[in-house]
Coordinates of C-alpha atoms in Angstrom, one line a residue:
X666 CA 4.5 -30.1 18.8
X667 CA 2.3 -32.9 19.6
X668 CA -1.4 -32.7 19.0
X669 CA -3.2 -33.2 22.3
X670 CA -6.4 -34.2 20.3
X671 CA -7.4 -33.9 16.7
X672 CA -11.2 -33.5 16.1
X673 CA -12.8 -31.9 13.3
X674 CA -15.1 -30.1 15.5
X675 CA -15.8 -26.7 16.8
X676 CA -17.2 -25.1 20.0
X677 CA -20.1 -22.5 19.5
X678 CA -20.6 -20.2 22.4
X679 CA -24.1 -18.3 22.4
X680 CA -24.4 -16.3 25.7
X681 CA -23.4 -19.0 28.1
X682 CA -24.2 -22.0 26.1
X683 CA -21.7 -24.2 24.4
X684 CA -22.8 -26.4 21.8
X685 CA -20.4 -28.7 19.4
X686 CA -20.7 -28.4 15.8
X687 CA -18.8 -29.9 12.9
X688 CA -16.5 -28.1 10.5
X689 CA -18.2 -28.5 7.1
X690 CA -19.9 -26.7 4.1
X691 CA -23.3 -25.2 3.3
X692 CA -24.6 -28.0 1.4
X693 CA -24.6 -31.8 1.2
X694 CA -22.9 -32.0 -2.4
X695 CA -20.0 -29.9 -1.3
X696 CA -19.6 -31.5 2.0
X697 CA -19.3 -34.9 0.1
X698 CA -16.8 -33.6 -2.4
X699 CA -14.7 -32.2 0.5
X700 CA -14.3 -35.3 2.5
X701 CA -11.0 -34.7 4.3
X702 CA -10.7 -31.5 2.9
X703 CA -10.0 -30.5 -0.7
X704 CA -6.6 -31.1 -1.7
X705 CA -5.2 -28.2 -3.8
X706 CA -2.7 -28.5 -6.4
X707 CA -0.4 -25.6 -5.0
X708 CA 2.8 -25.7 -3.4
X709 CA 1.7 -22.6 -1.3
X710 CA -1.3 -20.5 -1.0
X711 CA 0.3 -17.1 -1.5
X712 CA -3.0 -14.9 -2.0
X713 CA -6.6 -15.6 -2.3
X714 CA -9.5 -13.6 -4.0
X715 CA -13.0 -14.3 -3.4
X716 CA -15.3 -14.0 -6.3
X717 CA -18.9 -14.0 -5.0
X718 CA -20.7 -13.1 -8.2
X719 CA -19.5 -16.6 -9.6
X720 CA -18.9 -18.3 -6.2
X721 CA -15.3 -19.3 -7.1
X722 CA -12.0 -18.9 -5.4
X723 CA -8.9 -17.6 -7.1
X724 CA -5.7 -18.7 -5.5
X725 CA -2.0 -17.6 -6.4
X726 CA 1.1 -19.8 -6.1
X727 CA 4.1 -17.6 -6.1
X728 CA 6.4 -20.6 -6.0
X729 CA 5.2 -22.3 -9.4
X730 CA 3.9 -19.0 -10.9
X731 CA 0.4 -20.3 -11.4
X732 CA -3.2 -19.1 -10.7
X733 CA -5.8 -21.7 -9.8
X734 CA -9.6 -20.9 -10.2
X735 CA -11.9 -23.3 -7.9
X736 CA -15.5 -23.8 -6.9
X737 CA -16.2 -22.8 -3.2
X738 CA -15.8 -26.4 -2.5
X739 CA -12.3 -26.5 -3.9
X740 CA -12.7 -28.3 -7.4
X741 CA -10.3 -26.9 -9.7
X742 CA -11.7 -25.5 -12.9
X743 CA -9.0 -23.6 -14.4
X744 CA -5.3 -23.2 -14.1
X745 CA -3.2 -20.5 -15.7
X746 CA 0.5 -20.9 -15.6
X747 CA 3.5 -18.6 -16.8
X748 CA 2.6 -16.0 -14.2
X749 CA 6.4 -15.7 -12.6
X750 CA 6.2 -14.8 -8.9
X751 CA 2.5 -14.2 -8.9
X752 CA 1.6 -13.2 -5.2
X753 CA -1.0 -10.4 -4.6
X754 CA -4.3 -10.5 -5.8
X755 CA -7.2 -7.8 -6.0
X756 CA -10.7 -8.3 -7.5
X757 CA -12.5 -5.2 -8.8
X758 CA -15.7 -4.0 -7.1
X759 CA -17.7 -5.2 -10.1
X760 CA -15.9 -8.5 -10.1
X761 CA -15.1 -8.0 -13.7
X762 CA -11.3 -7.6 -13.6
X763 CA -8.8 -9.6 -11.4
X764 CA -5.4 -7.6 -10.7
X765 CA -2.3 -10.0 -10.0
X766 CA 1.1 -8.9 -8.9
X767 CA 3.8 -10.7 -10.8
X768 CA 7.1 -10.1 -9.0
X769 CA 9.5 -12.0 -11.3
X770 CA 7.8 -10.4 -14.4
X771 CA 8.0 -6.7 -12.7
X772 CA 4.2 -6.0 -13.7
X773 CA 0.6 -6.2 -12.7
X774 CA -1.4 -8.2 -14.9
X775 CA -5.1 -7.9 -15.5
X776 CA -7.2 -10.9 -16.1
X777 CA -10.8 -12.1 -16.8
X778 CA -11.9 -13.7 -13.4
X779 CA -14.0 -16.2 -15.4
X780 CA -11.5 -17.6 -18.1
X781 CA -8.1 -16.2 -16.6
X782 CA -7.6 -14.8 -20.0
X783 CA -5.1 -11.8 -19.6
X784 CA -6.8 -8.4 -20.5
X785 CA -4.2 -6.0 -19.8
X786 CA -0.6 -5.4 -18.2
X787 CA 0.9 -2.5 -16.4
X788 CA 4.8 -2.8 -16.6
X789 CA 6.6 -1.2 -13.6
X790 CA 10.3 -1.3 -14.7
X791 CA 13.1 -3.9 -14.2
X792 CA 14.1 -3.0 -10.5
X793 CA 10.5 -3.1 -9.2
X794 CA 9.2 -6.5 -7.9
X795 CA 5.5 -6.2 -6.9
X796 CA 4.2 -8.5 -4.4
X797 CA 1.1 -7.2 -2.5
X798 CA -2.1 -5.5 -4.0
X799 CA -5.0 -3.4 -2.9
X800 CA -7.7 -1.1 -4.4
X801 CA -8.5 2.3 -3.0
X802 CA -9.2 5.8 -4.0
X803 CA -10.0 4.8 -7.6
X804 CA -6.5 3.3 -8.2
X805 CA -4.7 0.0 -8.0
X806 CA -2.0 0.0 -5.3
X807 CA 1.0 -2.3 -5.3
X808 CA 3.6 -2.9 -2.6
X809 CA 7.1 -3.8 -4.0
X810 CA 10.9 -4.3 -3.2
X811 CA 14.0 -4.1 -5.3
X812 CA 15.1 -7.7 -5.5
X813 CA 14.2 -11.2 -6.3
X814 CA 15.2 -12.4 -2.8
X815 CA 13.3 -9.5 -0.9
X816 CA 16.8 -8.3 0.1
X817 CA 16.1 -4.4 -0.2
X818 CA 14.3 -1.4 0.8
X819 CA 10.7 -1.7 0.0
X820 CA 8.1 0.9 -1.0
X821 CA 4.6 1.1 -2.7
X822 CA 3.1 2.8 -5.7
X823 CA -0.1 2.9 -7.9
X824 CA -1.6 3.2 -11.3
X825 CA -4.8 4.6 -12.6
X826 CA -6.9 1.7 -14.3
X827 CA -8.3 4.1 -17.1
X828 CA -5.1 5.9 -18.1
X829 CA -2.7 3.3 -16.7
X830 CA -0.2 5.9 -15.5
X831 CA 2.0 4.6 -12.8
X832 CA 3.2 6.7 -9.7
X833 CA 5.6 5.5 -7.1
X834 CA 5.5 6.8 -3.5
X835 CA 8.0 9.5 -2.6
X836 CA 8.9 9.1 1.1
X837 CA 11.6 11.8 1.1
X838 CA 9.6 14.5 2.9
X839 CA 8.2 11.8 5.5
X840 CA 9.6 9.8 8.3
X841 CA 8.5 6.5 6.8
X842 CA 10.5 3.5 5.4
X843 CA 9.8 0.0 4.5
X844 CA 12.0 -3.2 4.2
X845 CA 10.6 -5.6 1.6
X846 CA 7.2 -5.3 0.0
X847 CA 4.8 -3.8 2.7
X848 CA 1.4 -5.3 3.1
X849 CA -1.6 -2.9 2.0
X850 CA -4.8 -2.7 4.0
X851 CA -8.3 -1.3 3.0
X852 CA -11.7 -1.3 4.4
X853 CA -15.2 -1.0 2.9
X854 CA -16.1 1.8 5.7
X855 CA -13.0 3.9 4.7
X856 CA -12.6 3.6 0.9
X857 CA -10.3 6.7 0.7
X858 CA -7.8 5.1 3.5
X859 CA -4.8 3.0 2.7
X860 CA -2.8 1.4 5.5
X861 CA 0.9 0.3 4.8
X862 CA 2.6 -2.1 7.1
X863 CA 5.9 -3.4 7.3
X864 CA 5.9 -7.2 7.7
X865 CA 9.5 -7.9 7.3
X866 CA 12.0 -9.1 10.1
X867 CA 14.1 -6.0 9.7
X868 CA 15.2 -4.7 13.0
X869 CA 14.7 -1.0 12.1
X870 CA 11.6 -0.9 10.0
X871 CA 9.7 -4.2 11.0
X872 CA 6.5 -3.4 12.5
X873 CA 6.1 0.1 11.4
X874 CA 2.6 1.2 10.2
X875 CA 1.7 4.1 8.0
X876 CA -1.9 5.7 7.1
X877 CA -2.5 7.6 4.0
X878 CA -5.4 9.5 2.8
X879 CA -5.6 8.4 -0.9
X880 CA -8.9 10.1 -2.0
X881 CA -7.2 13.1 -3.6
X882 CA -4.9 13.1 -6.5
X883 CA -1.8 12.2 -4.4
X884 CA -1.5 10.2 -1.3
X885 CA -1.1 12.1 2.0
X886 CA 0.2 10.6 5.3
X887 CA -2.3 11.2 8.2
X888 CA -0.7 8.7 10.9
X889 CA 2.5 6.9 11.3
X890 CA 4.4 4.5 13.8
X891 CA 7.8 4.7 12.1
X892 CA 9.5 3.0 15.0
X893 CA 7.8 0.0 16.7
X894 CA 8.8 -2.3 19.3
X895 CA 6.9 -5.4 17.9
X896 CA 7.0 -7.0 14.5
X897 CA 3.8 -7.2 12.5
X898 CA 3.3 -10.5 10.7
X899 CA -0.3 -10.0 9.6
X900 CA -3.0 -7.1 10.1
X901 CA -6.3 -6.1 8.9
X902 CA -8.6 -3.0 9.1
X903 CA -12.2 -3.3 10.7
X904 CA -15.0 -3.0 8.4
X905 CA -15.7 0.4 9.5
X906 CA -12.3 1.5 8.8
X907 CA -11.6 2.7 12.4
X908 CA -9.4 0.1 13.9
X909 CA -6.4 -2.0 13.0
X910 CA -6.1 -5.6 14.4
X911 CA -2.8 -7.3 13.8
X912 CA -0.2 -9.7 15.6
X913 CA 3.6 -10.1 15.7
X914 CA 5.5 -12.9 16.9
X915 CA 4.1 -15.4 19.7
X916 CA 0.9 -14.9 21.2
X917 CA -0.8 -11.6 21.4
X918 CA -3.5 -10.3 19.1
X919 CA -3.6 -6.3 19.4
X920 CA -5.8 -3.6 18.2
X921 CA -5.2 -0.3 17.7
X922 CA -7.0 3.1 16.3
X923 CA -6.1 3.5 12.6
X924 CA -5.7 7.1 13.4
X925 CA -3.0 6.2 16.1
X926 CA -1.5 3.0 15.0
X927 CA 1.2 3.0 17.4
X928 CA -1.3 2.8 20.3
X929 CA -1.6 -1.1 20.4
X930 CA -3.5 -2.8 23.3
X931 CA -4.0 -6.6 23.6
X932 CA -7.6 -7.9 22.7
X933 CA -9.5 -10.9 21.0
X934 CA -9.1 -13.4 24.0
X935 CA -5.3 -13.7 23.5
X936 CA -5.4 -17.2 25.0
X937 CA -4.1 -18.9 21.9
X938 CA -0.4 -18.5 20.7
X939 CA 1.1 -18.5 17.0
X940 CA -1.7 -16.6 14.9
X941 CA -1.1 -16.9 11.5
X942 CA -3.7 -14.9 9.5
X943 CA -6.6 -12.4 10.2
X944 CA -9.4 -11.4 7.9
X945 CA -12.4 -9.2 8.5
X946 CA -15.8 -9.6 6.7
X947 CA -17.7 -6.5 5.0
X948 CA -20.1 -6.9 7.9
X949 CA -17.4 -6.6 10.7
X950 CA -17.1 -10.5 11.7
X951 CA -13.4 -11.3 12.1
X952 CA -11.7 -14.7 11.5
X953 CA -8.2 -15.3 13.1
X954 CA -6.2 -18.5 12.0
X955 CA -3.7 -20.1 14.1
X956 CA -0.5 -21.9 13.2
X957 CA -1.0 -24.5 16.1
X958 CA -0.1 -28.2 16.1
X959 CA -1.0 -29.2 19.9
X960 CA -4.8 -29.6 19.9
X961 CA -5.8 -26.0 20.5
X962 CA -7.8 -23.7 18.5
X963 CA -6.8 -23.5 14.7
X964 CA -9.7 -20.9 13.6
X965 CA -11.6 -18.6 15.9
X966 CA -14.4 -16.4 14.4
X967 CA -15.6 -13.2 16.4
X968 CA -19.2 -11.7 16.0
X969 CA -19.1 -8.0 15.0
X970 CA -17.8 -5.7 17.6
X971 CA -16.8 -8.6 20.1
X972 CA -13.5 -9.6 21.2
X973 CA -14.7 -13.2 22.4
X974 CA -15.0 -15.7 19.9
X975 CA -18.3 -17.5 19.4
X976 CA -16.9 -20.4 17.2
X977 CA -13.5 -22.2 17.4
X978 CA -12.3 -25.0 14.9
X979 CA -9.7 -27.6 15.1
X980 CA -8.2 -29.2 11.7
X981 CA -7.4 -32.9 11.7
X982 CA -4.0 -34.5 10.8
X983 CA -4.3 -35.4 7.1
X984 CA -0.7 -36.8 7.0
X985 CA -0.8 -39.3 10.1
X986 CA 2.2 -41.2 8.4
X987 CA 4.3 -38.4 8.2
X988 CA 3.9 -36.7 11.6
X989 CA 1.6 -37.5 14.5
X990 CA 0.3 -33.8 14.5
X991 CA -2.8 -32.3 12.8
X992 CA -2.7 -29.7 9.9
X993 CA -1.8 -26.1 10.5
X994 CA -3.9 -23.0 9.3
X995 CA -2.0 -21.0 6.8
X996 CA -4.6 -18.5 5.6
X997 CA -8.4 -17.5 6.5
X998 CA -10.4 -15.6 4.1
X999 CA -14.2 -14.8 4.6
X1000 CA -16.7 -14.8 1.9
X1001 CA -17.4 -11.0 1.7
X1002 CA -20.9 -10.5 3.0
X1003 CA -21.4 -14.3 3.5
X1004 CA -20.9 -16.8 6.5
X1005 CA -18.4 -19.0 4.8
X1006 CA -15.0 -18.9 6.0
X1007 CA -12.4 -20.4 3.7
X1008 CA -9.7 -21.8 5.8
X1009 CA -6.4 -23.0 3.9
X1010 CA -4.4 -25.5 5.9
X1011 CA -1.4 -27.6 5.3
X1012 CA 0.2 -30.7 6.6
X1013 CA 3.8 -32.0 7.2
X1014 CA 3.7 -33.4 3.6
X1015 CA 3.5 -29.7 2.6
X1016 CA 0.3 -30.4 1.0
X1017 CA -2.5 -27.7 1.0
X1018 CA -6.1 -28.2 1.7
X1019 CA -9.3 -26.0 1.6
X1020 CA -11.6 -26.4 4.5
X1021 CA -15.1 -24.4 4.3
X1022 CA -16.2 -23.4 7.7
X1023 CA -19.7 -22.5 8.2
X1024 CA -19.8 -19.1 10.3
X1025 CA -22.4 -18.3 12.7
X1026 CA -25.4 -16.5 11.7
X1027 CA -25.8 -13.0 13.1
X1028 CA -29.2 -13.6 15.2
X1029 CA -30.1 -13.7 18.9
X1030 CA -30.7 -17.3 19.9
X1031 CA -34.6 -18.0 21.0
X1032 CA -35.1 -18.7 24.7
X1033 CA -35.0 -22.3 25.5
X1034 CA -34.8 -24.5 28.8
X1035 CA -31.3 -24.0 29.5
X1036 CA -29.1 -27.1 29.0
X1037 CA -26.2 -28.0 31.4
X1038 CA -23.3 -26.1 30.3
X1039 CA -19.6 -25.5 31.0
X1040 CA -18.2 -22.1 31.5
X1041 CA -14.5 -21.3 30.3
X1042 CA -12.5 -20.2 33.4
X1043 CA -10.0 -17.6 33.0
X1044 CA -6.3 -18.8 32.6
X1045 CA -3.3 -16.4 32.6
X1046 CA 0.3 -16.8 32.2
X1047 CA 3.0 -14.4 33.4
X1048 CA 5.7 -13.1 32.7
X1049 CA 5.1 -12.3 29.1
X1050 CA 7.0 -10.4 26.5
X1051 CA 10.2 -10.1 28.4
X1052 CA 13.6 -10.0 27.1
X1053 CA 16.2 -12.0 28.8
X1054 CA 20.1 -12.8 28.5
X1055 CA 21.1 -16.2 27.0
X1056 CA 21.0 -18.7 29.7
X1057 CA 18.7 -16.9 32.2
X1058 CA 16.5 -19.2 34.2
X1059 CA 13.0 -17.7 34.1
X1060 CA 10.1 -18.8 36.5
X1061 CA 6.6 -18.7 34.8
X1062 CA 3.3 -18.5 36.7
X1063 CA 0.0 -20.0 35.6
X1064 CA -3.1 -19.0 37.3
X1065 CA -6.3 -20.9 36.8
X1066 CA -9.5 -18.9 37.7
X1067 CA -11.8 -22.0 38.3
X1068 CA -13.1 -21.6 41.8
X1069 CA -12.6 -25.4 43.0
X1070 CA -9.3 -26.8 43.6
X1071 CA -7.8 -30.1 42.4
X1072 CA -7.7 -29.2 38.9
X1073 CA -4.5 -30.1 36.7
X1074 CA -2.9 -27.8 34.2
X1075 CA 0.1 -28.3 31.9
X1076 CA 2.8 -25.9 31.2
X1077 CA 4.7 -26.3 27.8
X1078 CA 7.9 -24.8 26.5
X1079 CA 8.1 -24.3 22.8
X1080 CA 11.6 -22.8 21.7
X1081 CA 11.8 -21.1 18.5
X1082 CA 13.3 -23.3 15.6
X1083 CA 13.3 -26.9 15.1
X1084 CA 13.4 -28.2 18.7
X1085 CA 10.1 -30.1 19.8
X1086 CA 8.0 -28.6 22.6
X1087 CA 8.6 -30.1 25.9
X1088 CA 6.2 -30.4 28.9
X1089 CA 7.7 -28.6 32.0
X1090 CA 5.0 -29.5 34.6
X1091 CA 1.9 -31.1 34.9
X1092 CA 0.2 -31.2 38.2
X1093 CA -2.8 -29.7 40.4
X1094 CA -2.8 -26.0 41.1
X1095 CA -2.4 -24.8 44.5
X1096 CA -5.3 -23.5 46.6
X1097 CA -4.9 -20.0 44.8
X1098 CA -5.0 -21.8 41.3
X1099 CA -1.4 -21.1 40.6
X1100 CA 1.2 -23.4 39.2
X1101 CA 4.8 -22.6 38.7
X1102 CA 7.4 -23.7 36.5
X1103 CA 11.1 -22.8 35.6
X1104 CA 13.1 -23.0 32.6
X1105 CA 16.6 -21.8 31.2
X1106 CA 16.3 -19.8 28.1
X1107 CA 18.8 -20.5 25.2
X1108 CA 16.2 -19.3 22.4
X1109 CA 13.0 -17.1 22.1
X1110 CA 10.5 -19.5 23.8
X1111 CA 6.6 -19.6 23.5
X1112 CA 5.2 -20.9 26.9
X1113 CA 1.7 -22.3 27.1
X1114 CA -0.4 -23.3 29.8
X1115 CA -3.2 -25.7 29.0
X1116 CA -6.3 -26.9 31.0
X1117 CA -8.0 -29.7 29.4
X1118 CA -11.5 -29.0 31.0
X1119 CA -13.8 -31.2 33.0
X1120 CA -17.4 -31.7 33.5
X1121 CA -17.9 -28.2 35.1
X1122 CA -15.3 -26.0 33.0
X1123 CA -14.5 -25.6 29.4
X1124 CA -10.7 -26.1 28.2
X1125 CA -8.7 -23.1 28.4
X1126 CA -5.1 -22.0 27.1
X1127 CA -2.9 -19.1 27.6
X1128 CA 0.5 -18.2 26.3
X1129 CA 3.5 -15.9 26.5
X1130 CA 6.6 -15.3 24.6
X1131 CA 9.9 -14.9 26.3
X1132 CA 12.2 -13.3 24.3
X1133 CA 15.8 -14.5 24.4
X1134 CA 19.3 -12.9 23.4
X1135 CA 22.4 -14.7 22.3
X1136 CA 25.5 -14.8 24.2
X1137 CA 28.1 -12.8 22.1
X1138 CA 31.6 -11.8 22.9
X1139 CA 34.3 -9.8 20.5
X1140 CA 37.9 -10.1 21.2
X1141 CA 40.6 -8.1 19.5
X1142 CA 44.3 -9.0 19.1
X1143 CA 47.9 -8.0 17.6
X1144 CA 47.8 -4.6 19.4
X1145 CA 51.0 -3.7 20.9
X1146 CA 49.4 -1.8 24.0
X1147 CA 46.2 -1.0 25.8
X1148 CA 45.8 2.4 27.4
X1149 CA 43.0 5.0 28.0
X1150 CA 42.0 8.1 25.9
X1151 CA 40.0 10.0 28.6
X1152 CA 38.0 7.1 30.6
X1153 CA 37.8 4.7 27.4
X1154 CA 40.1 1.9 27.2
X1155 CA 41.5 1.5 23.8
X1156 CA 43.7 -0.8 22.0
X1157 CA 46.8 0.6 20.0
X1158 CA 47.7 -0.9 16.8
X1159 CA 50.8 0.2 14.4
X1160 CA 49.2 1.5 11.1
X1161 CA 51.2 -1.2 9.4
X1162 CA 49.4 -3.9 11.4
X1163 CA 45.9 -5.4 10.6
X1164 CA 43.8 -6.0 13.6
X1165 CA 42.3 -9.5 14.1
X1166 CA 38.7 -9.7 15.7
X1167 CA 37.3 -13.3 16.9
X1168 CA 33.6 -13.2 17.7
X1169 CA 32.3 -15.9 19.9
X1170 CA 28.3 -16.5 19.5
X1171 CA 25.6 -18.9 20.4
X1172 CA 25.6 -21.2 17.3
X1173 CA 22.8 -22.0 15.1
X1174 CA 22.7 -23.5 11.6
X1175 CA 23.6 -20.8 8.9
X1176 CA 23.8 -18.0 11.6
X1177 CA 26.1 -15.2 10.6
X1178 CA 27.3 -12.4 13.1
X1179 CA 27.3 -8.9 12.0
X1180 CA 30.3 -6.6 12.7
X1181 CA 29.5 -2.8 12.8
X1182 CA 32.7 -0.6 12.7
X1183 CA 32.4 3.3 13.5
X1184 CA 34.8 6.0 13.2
X1185 CA 34.8 9.3 15.5
X1186 CA 34.2 12.3 13.3
X1187 CA 33.3 15.7 14.3
X1188 CA 32.6 14.9 17.8
X1189 CA 30.3 11.8 17.1
X1190 CA 30.4 8.3 16.0
X1191 CA 29.6 7.5 12.4
X1192 CA 29.0 4.1 10.9
X1193 CA 32.1 3.2 8.7
X1194 CA 31.7 -0.4 7.7
X1195 CA 29.2 -3.1 8.2
X1196 CA 29.6 -6.7 7.3
X1197 CA 28.0 -10.0 8.1
X1198 CA 30.5 -13.0 8.8
X1199 CA 29.4 -16.6 8.9
X1200 CA 29.8 -18.5 12.0
X1201 CA 31.2 -22.0 12.4
X1202 CA 29.1 -24.8 13.9
X1203 CA 31.1 -24.1 17.2
X1204 CA 29.9 -20.2 17.1
X1205 CA 33.2 -18.7 16.0
X1206 CA 34.0 -16.2 13.3
X1207 CA 37.1 -14.3 12.5
X1208 CA 37.9 -11.2 10.6
X1209 CA 40.9 -9.3 9.7
X1210 CA 40.4 -5.5 9.1
X1211 CA 42.7 -4.8 6.1
X1212 CA 43.6 -1.7 4.0
X1213 CA 45.2 1.4 5.0
X1214 CA 44.8 2.5 8.7
X1215 CA 45.5 6.1 9.2
X1216 CA 47.2 7.3 12.4
X1217 CA 45.4 9.1 14.9
X1218 CA 42.0 7.9 13.7
X1219 CA 39.6 6.4 16.6
X1220 CA 37.5 3.5 15.8
X1221 CA 35.1 1.2 17.8
X1222 CA 33.5 -2.2 16.8
X1223 CA 30.9 -4.5 18.2
X1224 CA 29.4 -7.6 17.1
X1225 CA 25.5 -8.1 16.8
X1226 CA 22.7 -10.7 16.1
X1227 CA 19.9 -9.4 14.5
X1228 CA 16.6 -11.4 14.1
X1229 CA 16.1 -12.5 10.5
X1230 CA 19.1 -10.6 9.0
X1231 CA 21.6 -12.9 10.7
X1232 CA 20.1 -16.0 9.1
X1233 CA 17.6 -17.2 11.5
X1234 CA 14.6 -15.9 13.7
X1235 CA 15.1 -17.9 16.9
X1236 CA 16.8 -15.2 19.2
X1237 CA 16.1 -11.7 20.1
X1238 CA 18.4 -8.7 18.7
X1239 CA 21.5 -8.5 20.7
X1240 CA 24.4 -6.3 20.4
X1241 CA 27.7 -6.9 22.1
X1242 CA 30.1 -4.5 23.9
X1243 CA 32.0 -1.9 22.0
X1244 CA 35.9 -2.4 21.6
X1245 CA 37.9 0.7 21.0
X1246 CA 41.0 0.9 19.0
X1247 CA 43.4 3.6 17.3
X1248 CA 46.5 3.5 15.2
X1249 CA 49.9 5.1 15.7
X1250 CA 52.9 5.2 13.4

């Protein structure tokens, strides 16, 4: 996606006044050292712990198995290697111990945050791959899965620091399930509460959130959203422990009461798409990072209790020779109780940099002669969150709330995957402030409307995600006849014949189709066999059902595309029609 502008600036909004400020640090020496952002010697920023006692950052890199300790300005002081799969980090309340989850070592390691020397190790067993950490209720909590490639069901557990006893969560009596290692969330205002969020792509459990009271000897489920209509990519608990803030795929930021994590409503402007990270300061301020590359906001800061940003930042392009687009935000982290926001961005050369943003003070501005200011107009885009069949043509409508006409807006379409964003329409809105554009959907697509601003109005953006199914068809062959059983049409096969099934599905690199076979048993259909079959580049796959075929047994089969499970995430989960068949002598 092209960046429309690349200025290392931010807009601060105090009341109705807008002031441009530079992204920077809190002191001149740090600003000089940062220059174009502090280049970090990591392949990925997996997690970050902020040591306010020593004013240091602790950064894990799960790809290389190393932990990096830097100054607030990003100067590397110590690097510890040989931490296989190091991911989640948690710093004790007294800043005396850093806990790190090492997935490939099946252990949690305790480190001295100043020297990074190991001070303890908690072994979890050869089948446990810990990846996320949190401190709550006097215990260290860890989220884990059961394989090196995140391919199995996840869970969480904990251990007592003093005794070292490890306990694994038992969900047999609950309606909870997690796929891969769940994200663990806590808040200073609720020290006895642990929020567990499934951030996987699993079509069944992805997006589920469970809340536990961990103040006692054993965790106790207090709230649950075991089935969710939307994935969760990241989430955070507000400082008072009362609300959950999160996002899934596309544009919306949502909030929900911790006591009712399923009651999600849109919030926090919702005018910028592709959020990538959320963090809440101990005083209630909120930072949201966005994975944008089109000139829109990369980091937005919100005062405590407000859902309107008072600062918005953009990152520059640190690799112009590689791609004509700016850096993207991978993670935002507050300095607990402070006003620094540590922003970790990356460019198209896969280089990670630290940008230190100076968050706003929580004070009321003094009265002064009002400057000439611009106001931000309302800008909406509809429809949003729809689910359409492959090849559907959808018309979107942008509405600009500016009172005057003759204002130009742009409507962009950005299909999921590697396709570049394309401009659908750029022209003046009509007398009602509306502009429409049509597009044919072949992939789930983020649509954005952009108003560049003018002398009277500030720039504005709005977005919507249009979910798109794949085209899927399943055809069986080798039957000797077709006839109805009741009202349902069945294919009849001799029990010595192996049915042959051909699936045609919208192609995509490395895509697989899932075949789901069910057998009639006890008056109900029960899953009998599930398998994933790769598609050819033309979107074809074939499967022969071998083995013994008992005469009289009734079966049905359908082909499906499952987001993530089928090898990619560019379309919405799609199930084809059932094909029914049976065998005779």
